[in-house]
Amino acid sequence: MVGEAKLPANQVPQINLDMEYGLANQLTQVQQMPTVFDEDGNLQQAVLKGENVNFTFNSRNQLLQSNNVHYQYDAENQRIAVNQTQPGRVRTVFLVRTKNETTLPPFYSTT
């Protein structure tokens, strides 16, 4: 992560979720809807904000995809990019520093 933006306390959104955890301290339900995990303990499916979200991980347990968001990693296992697809466009955010220590801006393209 290159930087962090903090909101004033009065602007932080409040989200109330009913969550339940099992004996292994693993999330079992969100808003009375069950969660699904793979053999490695990675969350594969959950209902978040009323939407069914599917998560895909690779053999290194790196998050590759969550619905319309795709994640990319470099050879050192660092997340380097986040691609979000929406109808008619793709948004890519690069999470790496350039030679002059600045962050690359989001890249937008149309499909």
PDB file of C-alpha atoms in Angstrom:
ATOM      1  CA  MET A   1       0.000   0.000   0.000  1.00  0.00           C
ATOM      2  CA  VAL A   2       1.365   3.380  -0.946  1.00  0.00           C
ATOM      3  CA  GLY A   3      -0.837   5.629   1.125  1.00  0.00           C
ATOM      4  CA  GLU A   4      -3.850   5.685   3.334  1.00  0.00           C
ATOM      5  CA  ALA A   5      -6.719   8.153   3.342  1.00  0.00           C
ATOM      6  CA  LYS A   6      -8.465   8.709   6.650  1.00  0.00           C
ATOM      7  CA  LEU A   7     -11.917  10.155   7.027  1.00  0.00           C
ATOM      8  CA  PRO A   8     -12.873  12.365   9.956  1.00  0.00           C
ATOM      9  CA  ALA A   9     -14.689  10.359  12.637  1.00  0.00           C
ATOM     10  CA  ASN A  10     -18.024  11.992  11.804  1.00  0.00           C
ATOM     11  CA  GLN A  11     -17.742  10.882   8.135  1.00  0.00           C
ATOM     12  CA  VAL A  12     -16.870   7.223   8.672  1.00  0.00           C
ATOM     13  CA  PRO A  13     -19.777   5.132   7.347  1.00  0.00           C
ATOM     14  CA  GLN A  14     -21.478   2.961   9.927  1.00  0.00           C
ATOM     15  CA  ILE A  15     -22.329  -0.540   8.740  1.00  0.00           C
ATOM     16  CA  ASN A  16     -24.166  -2.872  11.069  1.00  0.00           C
ATOM     17  CA  LEU A  17     -23.750  -6.542  10.218  1.00  0.00           C
ATOM     18  CA  ASP A  18     -24.891  -9.589  12.137  1.00  0.00           C
ATOM     19  CA  MET A  19     -21.935 -12.002  11.958  1.00  0.00           C
ATOM     20  CA  GLU A  20     -21.466 -15.408  13.559  1.00  0.00           C
ATOM     21  CA  TYR A  21     -18.247 -17.351  14.082  1.00  0.00           C
ATOM     22  CA  GLY A  22     -17.636 -21.068  14.614  1.00  0.00           C
ATOM     23  CA  LEU A  23     -15.368 -22.946  17.015  1.00  0.00           C
ATOM     24  CA  ALA A  24     -12.253 -22.310  14.896  1.00  0.00           C
ATOM     25  CA  ASN A  25     -13.035 -18.556  14.964  1.00  0.00           C
ATOM     26  CA  GLN A  26     -14.063 -18.840  11.316  1.00  0.00           C
ATOM     27  CA  LEU A  27     -16.887 -16.694   9.981  1.00  0.00           C
ATOM     28  CA  THR A  28     -19.949 -18.933   9.542  1.00  0.00           C
ATOM     29  CA  GLN A  29     -22.786 -16.483   8.801  1.00  0.00           C
ATOM     30  CA  VAL A  30     -23.316 -12.906   7.677  1.00  0.00           C
ATOM     31  CA  GLN A  31     -26.836 -11.529   8.141  1.00  0.00           C
ATOM     32  CA  GLN A  32     -28.105 -15.101   8.791  1.00  0.00           C
ATOM     33  CA  MET A  33     -26.696 -16.260   5.425  1.00  0.00           C
ATOM     34  CA  PRO A  34     -24.059 -19.049   5.497  1.00  0.00           C
ATOM     35  CA  THR A  35     -20.488 -18.537   4.286  1.00  0.00           C
ATOM     36  CA  VAL A  36     -18.478 -21.088   2.278  1.00  0.00           C
ATOM     37  CA  PHE A  37     -14.749 -21.814   2.694  1.00  0.00           C
ATOM     38  CA  ASP A  38     -12.303 -23.964   0.706  1.00  0.00           C
ATOM     39  CA  GLU A  39      -9.994 -26.638   2.205  1.00  0.00           C
ATOM     40  CA  ASP A  40      -7.312 -23.992   2.854  1.00  0.00           C
ATOM     41  CA  GLY A  41      -9.656 -21.778   4.866  1.00  0.00           C
ATOM     42  CA  ASN A  42     -10.160 -19.152   2.156  1.00  0.00           C
ATOM     43  CA  LEU A  43     -13.591 -17.539   2.024  1.00  0.00           C
ATOM     44  CA  GLN A  44     -15.259 -18.645  -1.228  1.00  0.00           C
ATOM     45  CA  GLN A  45     -18.774 -17.259  -0.885  1.00  0.00           C
ATOM     46  CA  ALA A  46     -20.637 -14.809   1.335  1.00  0.00           C
ATOM     47  CA  VAL A  47     -23.580 -12.437   1.149  1.00  0.00           C
ATOM     48  CA  LEU A  48     -22.301  -8.885   1.651  1.00  0.00           C
ATOM     49  CA  LYS A  49     -24.598  -5.857   1.556  1.00  0.00           C
ATOM     50  CA  GLY A  50     -27.341  -8.115   0.188  1.00  0.00           C
ATOM     51  CA  GLU A  51     -25.184  -9.256  -2.746  1.00  0.00           C
ATOM     52  CA  ASN A  52     -23.829 -12.776  -3.216  1.00  0.00           C
ATOM     53  CA  VAL A  53     -20.030 -12.408  -3.499  1.00  0.00           C
ATOM     54  CA  ASN A  54     -17.796 -15.192  -4.803  1.00  0.00           C
ATOM     55  CA  PHE A  55     -14.066 -15.220  -4.053  1.00  0.00           C
ATOM     56  CA  THR A  56     -11.393 -17.076  -6.053  1.00  0.00           C
ATOM     57  CA  PHE A  57      -7.908 -17.880  -4.726  1.00  0.00           C
ATOM     58  CA  ASN A  58      -4.847 -19.411  -6.365  1.00  0.00           C
ATOM     59  CA  SER A  59      -2.578 -22.173  -5.006  1.00  0.00           C
ATOM     60  CA  ARG A  60      -0.620 -19.531  -3.055  1.00  0.00           C
ATOM     61  CA  ASN A  61      -3.838 -18.491  -1.269  1.00  0.00           C
ATOM     62  CA  GLN A  62      -3.778 -15.119  -3.013  1.00  0.00           C
ATOM     63  CA  LEU A  63      -7.136 -13.520  -3.718  1.00  0.00           C
ATOM     64  CA  LEU A  64      -7.556 -13.481  -7.508  1.00  0.00           C
ATOM     65  CA  GLN A  65     -11.151 -12.381  -7.937  1.00  0.00           C
ATOM     66  CA  SER A  66     -14.193 -11.170  -6.017  1.00  0.00           C
ATOM     67  CA  ASN A  67     -17.143 -10.823  -8.372  1.00  0.00           C
ATOM     68  CA  ASN A  68     -16.118  -8.100 -10.872  1.00  0.00           C
ATOM     69  CA  VAL A  69     -12.797  -7.223  -9.195  1.00  0.00           C
ATOM     70  CA  HIS A  70      -9.576  -8.976 -10.285  1.00  0.00           C
ATOM     71  CA  TYR A  71      -6.265  -8.848  -8.407  1.00  0.00           C
ATOM     72  CA  GLN A  72      -2.735  -9.196  -9.838  1.00  0.00           C
ATOM     73  CA  TYR A  73       0.514 -10.113  -8.066  1.00  0.00           C
ATOM     74  CA  ASP A  74       4.190  -9.904  -8.939  1.00  0.00           C
ATOM     75  CA  ALA A  75       6.836 -12.632  -8.574  1.00  0.00           C
ATOM     76  CA  GLU A  76       7.444 -11.514  -4.971  1.00  0.00           C
ATOM     77  CA  ASN A  77       3.780 -12.213  -4.048  1.00  0.00           C
ATOM     78  CA  GLN A  78       2.934  -8.524  -3.682  1.00  0.00           C
ATOM     79  CA  ARG A  79      -0.453  -7.356  -4.916  1.00  0.00           C
ATOM     80  CA  ILE A  80       0.380  -4.910  -7.693  1.00  0.00           C
ATOM     81  CA  ALA A  81      -2.925  -4.129  -9.372  1.00  0.00           C
ATOM     82  CA  VAL A  82      -6.682  -4.181  -8.860  1.00  0.00           C
ATOM     83  CA  ASN A  83      -8.930  -4.297 -11.940  1.00  0.00           C
ATOM     84  CA  GLN A  84     -12.602  -3.494 -11.563  1.00  0.00           C
ATOM     85  CA  THR A  85     -14.941  -4.096 -14.466  1.00  0.00           C
ATOM     86  CA  GLN A  86     -18.219  -2.259 -14.813  1.00  0.00           C
ATOM     87  CA  PRO A  87     -20.605  -2.142 -17.755  1.00  0.00           C
ATOM     88  CA  GLY A  88     -18.780  -0.279 -20.532  1.00  0.00           C
ATOM     89  CA  ARG A  89     -15.452   0.292 -18.761  1.00  0.00           C
ATOM     90  CA  VAL A  90     -12.587  -1.194 -16.804  1.00  0.00           C
ATOM     91  CA  ARG A  91     -10.801   0.580 -13.932  1.00  0.00           C
ATOM     92  CA  THR A  92      -7.261  -0.483 -13.043  1.00  0.00           C
ATOM     93  CA  VAL A  93      -5.446   0.798  -9.969  1.00  0.00           C
ATOM     94  CA  PHE A  94      -1.721   0.050  -9.790  1.00  0.00           C
ATOM     95  CA  LEU A  95      -0.453  -0.463  -6.254  1.00  0.00           C
ATOM     96  CA  VAL A  96       3.260   0.032  -6.927  1.00  0.00           C
ATOM     97  CA  ARG A  97       5.656   2.944  -6.650  1.00  0.00           C
ATOM     98  CA  THR A  98       7.356   4.343  -9.704  1.00  0.00           C
ATOM     99  CA  LYS A  99      11.027   5.367  -9.832  1.00  0.00           C
ATOM    100  CA  ASN A 100      10.211   8.858  -8.546  1.00  0.00           C
ATOM    101  CA  GLU A 101       8.250   7.412  -5.564  1.00  0.00           C
ATOM    102  CA  THR A 102       4.820   8.513  -6.797  1.00  0.00           C
ATOM    103  CA  THR A 103       1.794   6.338  -7.313  1.00  0.00           C
ATOM    104  CA  LEU A 104       0.393   5.694 -10.747  1.00  0.00           C
ATOM    105  CA  PRO A 105      -3.130   7.107 -11.176  1.00  0.00           C
ATOM    106  CA  PRO A 106      -6.096   4.826 -11.896  1.00  0.00           C
ATOM    107  CA  PHE A 107      -6.324   3.793 -15.522  1.00  0.00           C
ATOM    108  CA  TYR A 108      -9.720   3.781 -17.234  1.00  0.00           C
ATOM    109  CA  SER A 109     -10.559   2.105 -20.491  1.00  0.00           C
ATOM    110  CA  THR A 110     -13.754   1.274 -22.316  1.00  0.00           C
ATOM    111  CA  THR A 111     -14.631  -2.189 -23.493  1.00  0.00           C
TER     112      THR A 111
END
